[in-house]
XYZ file of C-alpha atoms in Angstrom:
275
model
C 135.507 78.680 85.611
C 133.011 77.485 83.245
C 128.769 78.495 83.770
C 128.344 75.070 84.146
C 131.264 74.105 86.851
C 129.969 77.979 88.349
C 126.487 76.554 88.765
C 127.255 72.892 89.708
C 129.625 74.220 93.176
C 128.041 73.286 96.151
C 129.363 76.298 97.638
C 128.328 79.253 96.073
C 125.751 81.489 97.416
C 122.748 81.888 95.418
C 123.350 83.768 92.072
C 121.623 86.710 90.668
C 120.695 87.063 87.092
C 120.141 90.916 85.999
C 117.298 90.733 83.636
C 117.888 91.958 79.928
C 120.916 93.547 82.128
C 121.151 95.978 84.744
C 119.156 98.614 83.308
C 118.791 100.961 85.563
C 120.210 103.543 84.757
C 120.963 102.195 81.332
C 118.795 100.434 78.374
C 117.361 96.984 78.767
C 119.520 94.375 76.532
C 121.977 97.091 75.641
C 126.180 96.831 76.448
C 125.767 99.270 78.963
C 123.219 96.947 81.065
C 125.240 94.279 80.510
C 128.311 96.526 81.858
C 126.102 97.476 85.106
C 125.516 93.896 85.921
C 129.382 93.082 85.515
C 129.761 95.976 87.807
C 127.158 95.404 90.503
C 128.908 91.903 90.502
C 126.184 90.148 89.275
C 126.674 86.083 87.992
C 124.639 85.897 85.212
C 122.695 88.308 82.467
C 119.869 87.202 80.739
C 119.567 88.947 77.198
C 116.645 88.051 74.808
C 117.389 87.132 71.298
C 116.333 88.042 67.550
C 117.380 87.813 64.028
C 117.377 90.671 61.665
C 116.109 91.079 58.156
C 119.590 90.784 56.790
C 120.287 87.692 59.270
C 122.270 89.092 62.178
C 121.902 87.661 65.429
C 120.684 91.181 68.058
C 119.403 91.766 71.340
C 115.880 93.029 71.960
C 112.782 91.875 73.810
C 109.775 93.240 72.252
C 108.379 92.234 68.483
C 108.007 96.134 68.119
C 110.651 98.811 68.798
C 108.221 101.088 70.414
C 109.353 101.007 74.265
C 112.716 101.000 73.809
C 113.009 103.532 70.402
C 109.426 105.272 70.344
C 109.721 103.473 66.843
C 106.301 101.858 65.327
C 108.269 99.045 63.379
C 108.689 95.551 63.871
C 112.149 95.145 64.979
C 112.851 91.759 62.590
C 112.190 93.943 59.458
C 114.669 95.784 59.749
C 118.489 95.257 58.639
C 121.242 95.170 61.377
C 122.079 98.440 59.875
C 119.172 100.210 60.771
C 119.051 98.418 63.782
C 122.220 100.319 65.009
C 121.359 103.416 63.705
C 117.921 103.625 66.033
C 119.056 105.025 70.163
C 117.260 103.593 72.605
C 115.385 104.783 75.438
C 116.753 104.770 79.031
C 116.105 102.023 81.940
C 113.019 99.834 80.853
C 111.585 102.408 78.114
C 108.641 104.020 77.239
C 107.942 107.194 76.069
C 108.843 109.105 79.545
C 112.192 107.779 79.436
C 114.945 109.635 77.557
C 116.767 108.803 74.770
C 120.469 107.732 75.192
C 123.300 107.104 73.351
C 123.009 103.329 73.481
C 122.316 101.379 69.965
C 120.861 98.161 70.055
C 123.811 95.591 70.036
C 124.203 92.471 68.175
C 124.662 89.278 69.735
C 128.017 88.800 68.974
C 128.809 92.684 70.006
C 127.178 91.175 73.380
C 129.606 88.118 73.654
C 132.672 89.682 73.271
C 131.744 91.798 76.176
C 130.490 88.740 78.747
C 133.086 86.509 77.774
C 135.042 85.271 80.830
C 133.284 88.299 82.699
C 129.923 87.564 83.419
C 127.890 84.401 82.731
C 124.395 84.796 80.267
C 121.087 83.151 80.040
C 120.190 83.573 75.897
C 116.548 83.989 75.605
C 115.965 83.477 72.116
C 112.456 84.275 71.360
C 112.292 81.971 68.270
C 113.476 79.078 69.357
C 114.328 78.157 65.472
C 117.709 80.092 66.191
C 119.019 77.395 68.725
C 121.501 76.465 65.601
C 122.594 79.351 64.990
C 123.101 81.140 68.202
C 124.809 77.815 69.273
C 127.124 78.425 65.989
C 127.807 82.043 67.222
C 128.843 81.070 71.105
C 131.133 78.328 69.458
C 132.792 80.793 67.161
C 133.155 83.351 69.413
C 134.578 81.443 72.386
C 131.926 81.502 74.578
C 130.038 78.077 75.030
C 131.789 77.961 78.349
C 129.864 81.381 79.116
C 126.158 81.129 77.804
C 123.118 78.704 78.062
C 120.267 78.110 75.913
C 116.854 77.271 77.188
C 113.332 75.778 75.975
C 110.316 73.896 77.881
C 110.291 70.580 78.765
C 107.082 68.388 78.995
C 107.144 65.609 77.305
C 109.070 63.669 74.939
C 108.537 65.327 71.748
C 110.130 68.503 73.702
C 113.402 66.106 74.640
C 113.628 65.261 70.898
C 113.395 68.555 69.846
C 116.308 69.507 71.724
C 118.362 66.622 71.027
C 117.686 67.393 67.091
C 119.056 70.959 67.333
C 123.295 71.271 66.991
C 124.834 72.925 70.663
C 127.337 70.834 70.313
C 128.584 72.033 73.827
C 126.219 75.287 74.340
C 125.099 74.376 78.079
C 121.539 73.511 77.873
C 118.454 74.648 80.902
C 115.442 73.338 80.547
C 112.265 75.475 81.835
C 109.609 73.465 83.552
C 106.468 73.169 86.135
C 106.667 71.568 89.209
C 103.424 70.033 91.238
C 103.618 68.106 93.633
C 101.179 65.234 91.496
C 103.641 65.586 88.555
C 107.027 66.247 90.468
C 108.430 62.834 89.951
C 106.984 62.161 86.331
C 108.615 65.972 85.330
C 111.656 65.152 86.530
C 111.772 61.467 84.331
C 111.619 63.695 81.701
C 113.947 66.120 82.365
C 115.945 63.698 83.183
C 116.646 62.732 79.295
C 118.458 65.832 78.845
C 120.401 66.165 82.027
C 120.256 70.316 82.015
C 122.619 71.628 84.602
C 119.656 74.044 85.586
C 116.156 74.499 85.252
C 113.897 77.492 85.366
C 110.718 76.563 87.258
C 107.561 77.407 88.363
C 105.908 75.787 91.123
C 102.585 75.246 92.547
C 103.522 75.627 95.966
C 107.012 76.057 97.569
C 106.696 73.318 99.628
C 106.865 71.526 96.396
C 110.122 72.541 96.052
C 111.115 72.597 99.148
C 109.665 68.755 99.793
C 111.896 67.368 97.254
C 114.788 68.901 97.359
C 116.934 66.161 97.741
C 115.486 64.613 93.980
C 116.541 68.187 92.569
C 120.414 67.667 93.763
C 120.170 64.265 92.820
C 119.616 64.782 89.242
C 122.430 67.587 89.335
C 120.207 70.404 88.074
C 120.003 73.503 90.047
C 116.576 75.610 89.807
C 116.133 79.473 88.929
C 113.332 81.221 89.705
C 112.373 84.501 88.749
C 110.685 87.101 90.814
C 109.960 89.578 88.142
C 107.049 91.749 88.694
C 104.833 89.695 86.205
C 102.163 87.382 86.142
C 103.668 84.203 86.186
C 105.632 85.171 89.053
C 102.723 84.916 91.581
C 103.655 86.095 95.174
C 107.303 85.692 93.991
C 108.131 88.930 92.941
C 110.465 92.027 93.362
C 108.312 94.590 95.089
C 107.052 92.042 97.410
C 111.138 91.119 98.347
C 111.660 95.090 98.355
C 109.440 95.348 101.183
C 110.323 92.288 102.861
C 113.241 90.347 101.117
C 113.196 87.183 103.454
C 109.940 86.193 102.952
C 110.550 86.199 99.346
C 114.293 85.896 98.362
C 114.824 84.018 101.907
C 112.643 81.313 101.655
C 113.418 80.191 97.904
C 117.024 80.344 98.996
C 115.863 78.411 102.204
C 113.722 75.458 99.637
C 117.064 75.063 97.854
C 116.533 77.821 95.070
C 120.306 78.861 94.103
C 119.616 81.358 90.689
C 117.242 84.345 90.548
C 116.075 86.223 88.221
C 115.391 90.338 89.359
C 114.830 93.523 88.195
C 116.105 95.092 91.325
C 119.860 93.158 91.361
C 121.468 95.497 93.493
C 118.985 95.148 95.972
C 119.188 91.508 95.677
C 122.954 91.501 96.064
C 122.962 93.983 98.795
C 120.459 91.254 100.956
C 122.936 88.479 99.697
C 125.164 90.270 101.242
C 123.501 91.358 104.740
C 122.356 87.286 104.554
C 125.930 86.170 104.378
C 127.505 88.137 107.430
């Protein structure tokens, strides 16, 4: 099945997307968090994106490889080479966490191990590479398996995509949803046609209130509940102490893809939700 038929099925339960893997008990972004999420049965992955100095495509978060390598460089100036030669620090890093025997992977290293196996949300934090990471996924057999994302707001953003060459790379937009701009968002989005959107909302009963637009314009919405600030009330230690009133309701507004830190707790209420 392809992310894009996966997403579109009426019914599937809601999906959970490990972010930058399933790393605990493993490095953020490395093949062994990627492995975890496979493991813990997870849909989707969500791996951030850089380019080297030599011009490989790897995965790491940060500008700096100080969390995850107790490194003071910036991780673009260095060549893939080096890059693999640095171990990186356990779970989310810093410099309490040990040092493993996990190197930091490239992007292609990380699509030969998702491919047909786990789905994966490319978070590419220059958004310059959409050519080439789309270039990668279609050389390595994997535009059925990957998206690519940016923010939509107006029509200079819908051109922007539209100029760039995914030529079959499934495409999410990222957007805000009030309920004074609801309808005039969606015209927008609508332009593109993404298969899903990543959203933030100013009140679930946004959401919740037009639901029925959302499955008409064939887009299902992600939402992440990572313990950050644009997550609001939304987040994983609130749904660790009391997972319906977080993970519950989305699901309940029509939310179908989330984003956690915690996905094994997320799958085990999934789970306990189902039954």
């Amino acid at each position: 099945m392809t992310y894009k038929d996966f997403i579109a099925d009426p019914a599937r339960s809601c999906a959970v997307v490990a972010h930058r893997g399933a790393w605990h008990g493993a490095p953020e972004n490395s093949l062994a968090a990627i492995e975890k999420a496979i493991a813990l049965g997870c849909e989707i992955v969500e791996l951030d994106v850089r380019k080297s100095a030599d011009g490989e495509l790897f995965l790491m978060h940060d500008d700096t490889l100080g969390r995850m390598a107790g490194i003071d460089r910036v991780a673009e100036s260095l060549t893939m080479a080096e890059l693999r030669s640095i171990a990186l620090r356990d779970g989310d890093g810093g410099e309490t966490r040990a040092l493993t025997d996990q190197r930091i992977p490239t992007l292609k290293q990380a699509l030969e191990v998702i491919r047909g196996r786990i789905f994966a949300d490319l978070d590419l934090k220059d958004r310059a590479l959409f050519p080439e990471v789309a270039a990668l996924a279609r050389a390595e057999a994997a535009i059925n398996d990957v998206d690519l994302k940016t923010t939509i707001h107006t029509s200079a953003d819908v051109a922007w995509v539209r100029a760039q060459n995914l030529d079959g790379v499934p495409f999410m937009g990222m957007a805000l949803f009030t309920a004074e701009g609801t309808k005039d968002t969606l015209a927008v989005l609508a332009e593109l046609s993404p298969f899903m959107c990543e959203i933030r909302f100013d009140s679930l009963e946004t959401i919740a209130r037009n639901r029925e637009s959302f499955v008409k314009a064939g887009m299902a919405l992600w939402v992440n509940t990572l313990d950050q600030p644009g997550s609001g009330e939304w987040t994983d230690s609130a749904a660790l102490a009391d997972p319906d009133s977080i993970w519950g309701r989305l699901i309940d507004a029509g939310i179908s893809v989330i984003q956690t830190d915690q996905p094994a707790a997320l799958k085990s209420y999934l789970e306990v939700r189902k039954a």
